[in-house]
Short mmCIF file of C-alpha atoms in Angstrom, two decimals:
data_model
loop_
_atom_site.label_atom_id
_atom_site.label_comp_id
_atom_site.label_asym_id
_atom_site.label_seq_id
_atom_site.Cartn_x
_atom_site.Cartn_y
_atom_site.Cartn_z
CA MET A 1 93.77 152.02 -184.81
CA THR A 2 91.10 151.84 -187.51
CA SER A 3 88.07 154.00 -186.78
CA VAL A 4 85.86 151.07 -185.72
CA ASN A 5 83.69 150.84 -182.53
CA THR A 6 85.54 148.35 -180.30
CA SER A 7 83.46 148.62 -177.03
CA ASN A 8 81.56 145.56 -177.95
CA LEU A 9 84.52 143.66 -178.92
CA ARG A 10 84.98 140.25 -176.90
CA ILE A 11 87.38 137.35 -177.22
CA SER A 12 86.13 133.91 -178.08
CA ALA A 13 85.84 132.07 -174.79
CA ASP A 14 85.33 128.70 -176.35
CA ARG A 15 88.52 129.16 -178.46
CA LEU A 16 90.42 130.13 -175.52
CA TRP A 17 89.18 127.25 -173.40
CA SER A 18 89.94 124.69 -176.05
CA SER A 19 93.62 126.01 -176.58
CA LEU A 20 94.16 125.63 -172.90
CA MET A 21 92.84 122.31 -172.67
CA GLU A 22 94.68 121.18 -175.78
CA MET A 23 97.88 122.40 -174.14
CA ALA A 24 96.96 120.60 -170.89
CA GLU A 25 97.24 117.39 -172.67
CA ILE A 26 100.91 117.83 -173.04
CA GLY A 27 102.70 116.65 -169.64
CA LYS A 28 99.29 115.57 -168.37
CA THR A 29 99.46 113.88 -164.96
CA ALA A 30 97.39 110.97 -163.51
CA ARG A 31 95.55 113.54 -161.17
CA GLY A 32 94.62 115.98 -163.93
CA GLY A 33 97.44 118.47 -163.46
CA CYS A 34 100.49 119.14 -165.85
CA ASN A 35 104.24 118.29 -165.51
CA ARG A 36 105.82 120.53 -168.23
CA GLN A 37 108.99 121.56 -166.63
CA ALA A 38 111.25 123.97 -168.28
CA LEU A 39 113.34 122.66 -171.34
CA THR A 40 111.97 119.29 -171.07
CA ASP A 41 110.62 117.30 -173.98
CA GLU A 42 107.13 118.24 -172.67
CA ASP A 43 108.07 121.82 -172.80
CA LYS A 44 109.34 121.58 -176.33
CA GLN A 45 106.05 120.19 -177.27
CA GLY A 46 104.11 122.85 -175.81
CA ARG A 47 106.29 125.53 -177.40
CA ASP A 48 105.92 123.58 -180.71
CA LEU A 49 102.13 123.83 -180.33
CA PHE A 50 102.11 127.54 -179.41
CA MET A 51 104.57 128.39 -182.41
CA ALA A 52 102.08 126.45 -184.57
CA TRP A 53 99.12 128.54 -183.39
CA CYS A 54 101.06 131.72 -183.69
CA ASP A 55 102.15 130.80 -187.39
CA ALA A 56 98.34 130.17 -188.06
CA ALA A 57 97.48 133.42 -186.62
CA GLY A 58 99.83 135.19 -189.27
CA CYS A 59 102.44 136.26 -186.68
CA ASP A 60 106.15 136.87 -187.33
CA ILE A 61 107.83 134.90 -184.79
CA SER A 62 111.37 135.16 -183.31
CA VAL A 63 113.18 133.16 -180.58
CA ASP A 64 116.05 134.51 -178.75
CA THR A 65 119.19 132.93 -177.27
CA MET A 66 117.27 132.22 -173.94
CA GLY A 67 114.40 130.55 -175.85
CA ASN A 68 111.95 133.38 -175.24
CA ILE A 69 109.28 133.45 -177.92
CA PHE A 70 107.96 136.49 -179.49
CA ALA A 71 105.00 136.28 -181.85
CA ARG A 72 104.29 139.69 -183.38
CA ARG A 73 101.31 140.90 -185.15
CA SER A 74 102.13 144.04 -187.24
CA GLY A 75 100.56 147.55 -186.35
CA ARG A 76 99.91 150.45 -188.81
CA ASP A 77 103.41 151.80 -187.97
CA ALA A 78 106.15 149.19 -187.67
CA ALA A 79 108.49 151.67 -186.04
CA LEU A 80 106.33 152.17 -183.13
CA PRO A 81 107.15 150.14 -179.87
CA ALA A 82 105.02 147.02 -179.42
CA VAL A 83 102.42 146.29 -176.84
CA ILE A 84 103.01 142.80 -175.41
CA ALA A 85 101.11 140.23 -173.36
CA GLY A 86 102.66 137.04 -172.17
CA SER A 87 103.80 134.71 -169.40
CA HIS A 88 105.14 131.09 -169.52
CA LEU A 89 104.39 127.57 -170.70
CA ASP A 90 106.54 125.74 -168.03
CA THR A 91 104.94 124.19 -165.03
CA GLN A 92 105.82 122.87 -161.52
CA PRO A 93 106.55 119.04 -161.33
CA THR A 94 103.01 118.63 -160.09
CA GLY A 95 101.53 122.01 -161.53
CA GLY A 96 98.14 122.94 -162.86
CA LYS A 97 96.43 123.68 -166.21
CA PHE A 98 96.39 127.48 -165.91
CA ASP A 99 99.41 128.83 -164.00
CA GLY A 100 101.39 130.91 -166.88
CA VAL A 101 99.80 129.06 -169.91
CA TYR A 102 96.65 131.20 -169.49
CA GLY A 103 98.80 134.39 -170.04
CA VAL A 104 100.55 133.03 -172.92
CA LEU A 105 97.48 131.75 -174.74
CA ALA A 106 95.28 134.85 -173.71
CA GLY A 107 97.79 137.11 -175.60
CA LEU A 108 97.44 134.77 -178.55
CA GLU A 109 93.70 134.98 -178.18
CA VAL A 110 93.88 138.78 -178.34
CA ILE A 111 95.83 138.54 -181.85
CA ARG A 112 93.12 135.97 -182.96
CA THR A 113 90.30 138.21 -182.03
CA LEU A 114 91.98 141.22 -183.66
CA ASN A 115 92.52 139.06 -186.87
CA ASP A 116 88.59 137.94 -186.63
CA ASN A 117 87.46 141.46 -186.59
CA LYS A 118 90.30 142.63 -189.26
CA LEU A 119 91.27 145.40 -186.70
CA GLU A 120 94.60 147.29 -187.34
CA THR A 121 96.38 148.79 -184.26
CA GLU A 122 98.66 151.54 -184.54
CA HIS A 123 101.37 149.85 -182.50
CA PRO A 124 102.31 146.25 -183.23
CA VAL A 125 100.97 143.68 -180.69
CA GLU A 126 103.01 140.70 -179.64
CA ALA A 127 102.32 137.33 -177.62
CA VAL A 128 105.28 136.24 -175.62
CA CYS A 129 106.39 133.14 -173.88
CA TRP A 130 109.18 133.38 -171.45
CA THR A 131 111.67 130.70 -170.45
CA ASN A 132 111.79 128.99 -167.05
CA GLU A 133 109.57 131.21 -165.12
CA GLU A 134 108.89 128.65 -162.34
CA GLY A 135 112.54 127.79 -161.49
CA ALA A 136 111.43 124.24 -160.70
CA ARG A 137 114.18 122.66 -162.79
CA PHE A 138 116.62 125.55 -163.00
CA SER A 139 116.99 128.07 -160.42
CA PRO A 140 116.33 131.04 -160.02
CA ALA A 141 112.91 131.60 -161.37
CA MET A 142 111.91 133.94 -164.08
CA LEU A 143 115.29 133.26 -165.75
CA GLY A 144 114.31 134.01 -169.39
CA SER A 145 112.65 137.55 -168.45
CA GLY A 146 115.51 138.26 -166.25
CA VAL A 147 118.05 137.82 -168.87
CA TRP A 148 116.00 139.81 -171.29
CA SER A 149 115.68 142.70 -169.03
CA GLY A 150 119.33 142.81 -168.09
CA GLU A 151 118.98 141.52 -164.28
CA PHE A 152 121.14 138.40 -165.34
CA SER A 153 123.89 138.05 -168.01
CA LEU A 154 123.22 135.61 -170.73
CA GLY A 155 126.34 133.64 -169.39
CA TYR A 156 124.60 133.54 -166.13
CA GLY A 157 121.48 132.15 -167.66
CA HIS A 158 123.07 129.66 -169.84
CA ASN A 159 125.11 128.14 -167.20
CA ARG A 160 122.38 127.48 -164.57
CA THR A 161 122.35 123.83 -163.70
CA ASN A 162 119.64 121.39 -162.52
CA LYS A 163 120.13 118.57 -160.02
CA GLU A 164 121.37 116.25 -162.78
CA GLY A 165 124.08 118.89 -163.75
CA GLN A 166 122.59 119.79 -167.30
CA THR A 167 122.91 123.40 -168.19
CA VAL A 168 120.26 125.68 -169.56
CA LEU A 169 122.36 126.08 -172.72
CA GLN A 170 122.74 122.51 -173.10
CA GLU A 171 118.91 121.82 -172.81
CA LEU A 172 118.12 124.88 -175.04
CA GLN A 173 120.22 123.12 -177.72
CA ARG A 174 118.80 119.59 -177.21
CA ILE A 175 115.20 120.73 -177.63
CA GLY A 176 116.06 123.09 -180.62
CA TYR A 177 115.06 126.42 -178.81
CA LEU A 178 118.55 128.15 -178.84
CA GLY A 179 117.21 131.04 -181.03
CA PRO A 180 119.40 133.37 -183.13
CA ALA A 181 117.70 136.59 -181.76
CA GLU A 182 119.80 138.58 -179.07
CA CYS A 183 118.15 138.19 -175.78
CA ARG A 184 117.89 141.81 -174.59
CA SER A 185 115.16 144.32 -173.97
CA LYS A 186 113.74 146.55 -176.67
CA PRO A 187 111.51 149.76 -176.30
CA LEU A 188 107.84 148.59 -175.45
CA ARG A 189 104.77 150.84 -175.40
CA ALA A 190 103.28 148.51 -172.56
CA ALA A 191 103.51 145.01 -171.25
CA PHE A 192 100.64 143.12 -169.65
CA GLU A 193 100.34 139.56 -167.98
CA VAL A 194 97.00 138.01 -167.14
CA HIS A 195 97.20 135.31 -164.57
CA ILE A 196 95.18 133.36 -162.01
CA GLU A 197 95.63 134.93 -158.74
CA GLN A 198 97.12 131.80 -157.06
CA GLY A 199 95.53 132.90 -153.78
CA PRO A 200 92.01 133.24 -152.18
CA ILE A 201 91.57 136.97 -152.11
CA LEU A 202 89.33 137.66 -155.25
CA GLU A 203 87.24 134.41 -154.58
CA ASN A 204 86.78 135.33 -150.97
CA ALA A 205 85.56 138.84 -151.90
CA GLY A 206 83.31 137.52 -154.75
CA LEU A 207 85.36 139.71 -157.29
CA GLN A 208 86.07 138.80 -160.88
CA ILE A 209 89.26 140.96 -161.71
CA GLY A 210 92.26 141.97 -159.82
CA VAL A 211 93.94 145.18 -160.95
CA VAL A 212 97.57 144.42 -160.00
CA GLY A 213 99.62 147.54 -158.79
CA GLY A 214 102.69 145.70 -157.77
CA VAL A 215 104.50 142.51 -156.43
CA GLN A 216 105.77 141.80 -153.01
CA ALA A 217 109.52 141.26 -152.22
CA ILE A 218 111.00 137.67 -152.48
CA GLY A 219 114.20 136.35 -151.29
CA TRP A 220 115.39 132.90 -152.36
CA TYR A 221 118.07 131.08 -150.35
CA ASP A 222 119.95 127.69 -150.25
CA LEU A 223 120.74 126.73 -146.61
CA VAL A 224 123.75 124.30 -146.48
CA ILE A 225 124.70 122.61 -143.22
CA GLU A 226 127.71 120.18 -143.18
CA GLY A 227 128.76 117.67 -140.49
CA MET A 228 130.58 114.41 -140.34
CA PRO A 229 129.13 111.08 -141.86
CA CYS A 230 129.05 108.13 -139.72
CA HIS A 231 127.67 104.69 -138.98
CA ALA A 232 123.84 104.99 -137.86
CA GLY A 233 124.08 101.99 -135.54
CA THR A 234 127.68 102.36 -134.00
CA THR A 235 128.14 106.29 -133.35
CA PRO A 236 126.42 107.42 -129.94
CA MET A 237 124.07 110.39 -130.42
CA GLU A 238 126.00 112.60 -128.13
CA VAL A 239 129.23 112.48 -130.35
CA ARG A 240 127.69 112.93 -133.66
CA ARG A 241 128.08 115.78 -135.97
CA ASP A 242 124.66 115.48 -137.51
CA PRO A 243 123.44 118.37 -139.64
CA VAL A 244 119.75 117.17 -139.25
CA MET A 245 120.03 117.88 -135.47
CA ALA A 246 120.68 121.39 -136.18
CA LEU A 247 117.98 121.64 -138.98
CA TYR A 248 114.99 120.78 -137.03
CA VAL A 249 115.89 123.48 -134.50
CA ILE A 250 116.72 126.12 -137.30
CA LEU A 251 113.31 125.43 -139.10
CA ASP A 252 111.38 125.83 -136.05
CA LYS A 253 113.01 129.05 -135.16
CA LEU A 254 112.52 130.25 -138.83
CA TYR A 255 108.60 129.51 -138.72
CA GLN A 256 108.69 131.62 -135.57
CA VAL A 257 110.42 134.45 -137.35
CA ALA A 258 107.60 134.26 -140.09
CA ASP A 259 105.03 134.21 -137.18
CA ASP A 260 106.67 137.43 -135.84
CA PHE A 261 105.99 139.25 -139.05
CA LYS A 262 102.69 137.92 -139.52
CA PRO A 263 100.25 138.35 -141.43
CA ARG A 264 102.10 139.34 -144.36
CA ALA A 265 105.28 137.39 -144.04
CA ARG A 266 105.76 134.12 -145.92
CA ILE A 267 108.45 131.29 -145.43
CA THR A 268 108.61 128.12 -147.41
CA PHE A 269 111.13 125.06 -147.20
CA GLY A 270 110.43 123.57 -150.63
CA ASP A 271 113.28 121.06 -151.06
CA ILE A 272 115.16 119.25 -148.47
CA ARG A 273 118.19 116.92 -149.41
CA THR A 274 120.42 114.92 -147.39
CA GLU A 275 123.79 113.56 -148.76
CA PRO A 276 124.84 110.74 -149.30
CA GLY A 277 121.17 109.82 -148.79
CA SER A 278 121.66 106.58 -147.18
CA ARG A 279 119.26 105.00 -144.67
CA ASN A 280 122.02 103.83 -142.22
CA THR A 281 124.40 106.75 -142.54
CA VAL A 282 124.43 110.02 -140.48
CA PRO A 283 124.20 112.70 -143.25
CA GLU A 284 127.41 114.79 -144.33
CA ARG A 285 125.38 117.53 -145.74
CA VAL A 286 121.74 118.76 -145.73
CA THR A 287 120.68 121.36 -148.33
CA VAL A 288 117.18 123.21 -147.91
CA THR A 289 115.75 125.62 -150.28
CA VAL A 290 114.28 128.81 -148.43
CA ASP A 291 111.53 131.01 -149.90
CA MET A 292 110.96 134.36 -147.91
CA ARG A 293 108.29 137.07 -148.96
CA HIS A 294 106.92 140.17 -147.63
CA PRO A 295 105.39 143.26 -149.32
CA GLU A 296 108.38 145.25 -148.05
CA ARG A 297 111.72 144.50 -149.08
CA THR A 298 113.35 145.86 -145.69
CA GLN A 299 111.33 143.07 -144.00
CA VAL A 300 112.58 140.25 -146.05
CA LYS A 301 116.20 141.53 -145.64
CA TYR A 302 115.58 141.60 -141.87
CA MET A 303 114.41 138.23 -141.92
CA GLU A 304 117.29 137.11 -143.92
CA GLN A 305 119.41 138.63 -141.35
CA LEU A 306 117.63 136.77 -138.44
CA MET A 307 118.05 133.31 -140.54
CA ARG A 308 121.81 133.90 -140.84
CA GLU A 309 122.12 134.46 -137.13
CA ILE A 310 120.05 131.41 -136.28
CA VAL A 311 122.00 129.05 -138.59
CA ARG A 312 125.30 130.29 -137.25
CA ASN A 313 124.22 129.92 -133.79
CA GLU A 314 122.62 126.51 -133.95
CA CYS A 315 125.40 125.07 -136.23
CA GLY A 316 128.16 126.46 -133.71
CA LYS A 317 126.42 124.46 -130.93
CA LEU A 318 126.98 121.14 -132.66
CA ARG A 319 130.36 121.73 -134.29
CA LEU A 320 128.76 122.07 -137.79
CA ALA A 321 129.36 124.26 -140.77
CA GLY A 322 126.34 126.28 -141.75
CA GLU A 323 126.10 128.56 -144.73
CA VAL A 324 123.22 130.63 -146.33
CA ARG A 325 123.63 131.33 -150.06
CA GLU A 326 121.43 133.93 -151.68
CA GLU A 327 119.79 132.77 -155.04
CA LEU A 328 117.36 135.43 -155.72
CA ASP A 329 116.72 139.02 -154.48
CA SER A 330 113.71 140.40 -155.88
CA PRO A 331 112.45 143.74 -154.40
CA ALA A 332 109.00 144.92 -154.22
CA ILE A 333 107.65 146.28 -157.51
CA SER A 334 105.33 149.15 -158.18
CA PHE A 335 103.75 148.85 -161.62
CA ASN A 336 103.17 151.71 -164.27
CA ASP A 337 100.36 154.00 -163.47
CA ASP A 338 99.19 154.24 -167.17
CA CYS A 339 99.21 150.40 -167.63
CA ILE A 340 97.37 150.01 -164.33
CA ARG A 341 94.98 152.71 -165.41
CA ALA A 342 94.34 150.79 -168.71
CA VAL A 343 93.46 147.59 -166.77
CA ARG A 344 91.07 149.54 -164.43
CA ASN A 345 89.38 151.13 -167.35
CA ALA A 346 88.95 148.14 -169.21
CA ALA A 347 87.44 146.26 -166.26
CA GLY A 348 85.06 149.06 -165.58
CA ALA A 349 83.98 149.62 -168.95
CA LEU A 350 83.17 145.73 -169.44
CA GLY A 351 81.27 145.74 -166.28
CA TYR A 352 83.36 143.22 -164.17
CA SER A 353 83.70 143.62 -160.32
CA ASN A 354 87.41 144.35 -159.56
CA MET A 355 89.62 145.58 -156.91
CA GLN A 356 93.32 146.84 -156.64
CA MET A 357 95.90 144.43 -155.29
CA VAL A 358 99.48 143.25 -154.69
CA SER A 359 100.75 139.99 -156.05
CA GLY A 360 102.24 137.64 -153.62
CA ALA A 361 103.74 135.54 -156.07
CA GLY A 362 106.77 136.58 -158.57
CA HIS A 363 105.98 136.87 -162.24
CA ASP A 364 107.84 137.57 -165.47
CA SER A 365 106.32 141.09 -165.15
CA VAL A 366 108.62 141.73 -162.10
CA TYR A 367 111.65 141.90 -164.55
CA VAL A 368 109.70 143.22 -167.57
CA SER A 369 108.71 146.14 -165.40
CA ARG A 370 112.21 147.29 -164.83
CA VAL A 371 112.69 148.12 -168.56
CA ALA A 372 109.12 148.64 -169.87
CA PRO A 373 105.72 150.06 -168.58
CA THR A 374 103.94 147.04 -167.10
CA SER A 375 100.84 145.91 -165.12
CA MET A 376 99.08 142.62 -164.54
CA ILE A 377 95.57 141.26 -164.34
CA PHE A 378 94.28 138.55 -162.10
CA ILE A 379 91.33 136.25 -162.03
CA PRO A 380 90.14 133.90 -159.13
CA CYS A 381 91.34 130.57 -158.82
CA GLU A 382 89.39 127.79 -157.09
CA GLY A 383 90.05 127.82 -153.44
CA GLY A 384 93.20 130.10 -154.22
CA LEU A 385 94.92 126.91 -154.97
CA SER A 386 98.00 126.77 -157.41
CA HIS A 387 101.25 124.96 -157.80
CA ASN A 388 98.95 121.81 -157.44
CA GLU A 389 97.42 119.30 -159.81
CA ALA A 390 93.87 120.44 -158.49
CA GLU A 391 94.41 123.98 -159.84
CA ASN A 392 91.25 125.20 -161.31
CA ALA A 393 89.66 128.28 -162.82
CA ARG A 394 86.13 129.08 -164.30
CA LYS A 395 85.60 129.39 -167.96
CA GLU A 396 83.80 132.62 -167.35
CA ASP A 397 86.69 134.25 -165.22
CA LEU A 398 89.15 133.24 -167.86
CA GLU A 399 87.03 134.92 -170.50
CA ALA A 400 86.57 137.94 -168.32
CA GLY A 401 90.43 138.30 -167.77
CA CYS A 402 91.09 138.05 -171.37
CA ASN A 403 88.42 140.59 -172.41
CA VAL A 404 90.17 143.02 -169.92
CA LEU A 405 93.54 142.16 -171.39
CA LEU A 406 92.07 142.75 -175.04
CA HIS A 407 90.78 146.25 -174.16
CA ALA A 408 93.80 147.20 -172.09
CA MET A 409 96.05 146.28 -174.97
CA LEU A 410 93.73 148.18 -177.43
CA GLU A 411 93.85 151.31 -175.21
CA MET A 412 97.84 151.23 -175.20
CA ALA A 413 98.16 150.06 -178.84
CA ALA A 414 95.94 152.90 -180.22
CA GLN A 415 97.73 155.70 -178.76
#
């Protein structure tokens, strides 16, 4: 890097905030959040805006066959592996203004700050936007980074379907983001992702920065129970093969499983669908999404085993067919020591209170970390609330996290 004292270098908090608020207008909801689900028209608008900002910052932009966007600022030595920072622009249906988008625009703000100060790094620096991190419209989550890292094949990624039967490939083509670049990992010097915590730990501790050492294990499943559709008024209760009769018992027992593994276990039933979905027909089929989490993968797998036993036993009692289909098996992740150290060094040098912690949520860094040195930076969010339109973060915390990102990237890009 050019021989300039960078210890006093800071990002522009006003510019970062302005960019976040402008992006939040795309897919804005009535209650102040964002609905910018992956590969929708709103996602396209957000991507177009990000691309325009990157172009204005002088970046070389590439888009791969999963729609992942890479905005590159050249370093002194183009042959050196890049230092990247990124996250995602897609949101939940009732998402907030900061989840994911903060990490993408913070990466861009680092590039803008380097431009402002005419600083040349040894390694190239890139801001990255990954496709379909949320998994709200297409399952599983973290799909773009998963294909890029080799966790999933390109065919698997392209053929994932939403509830309407549209595929990822079709929607990439429709919005114009089926890029020409090959979707595969490349050598990286380091990868960082700055993110709101999405939990209450930092806020409750009165701390400004989370130095993230890893991510807990996650299992996603589809629970499918099949019975016999019949008339709601003429079929006696005792002869019905009603999948909902088993479901309520199964859910209660699964909540008990989570209670048995407290305080670190998590279980969530985020989507429950009955078919044919008629008020006066006993359902033929009920499908429930199940999200299980624990810092230890062995515990998630044991919880999964218990779930399969519960489903088999309860469905058997009512002459129903029950099946548990695995959608995602994400083991616990430990991040790279050098990248963690760079984040800790930056937070300390900048005078921000901090603690090391483990992420309870999955992030693109999970898959990136399998092929590149990686770490994450957390900042507090109000009430620990996320995946909610009321999601909020303070401007000064957003600034602090981005400053830590800047200095962590400078440390790695200068070597």
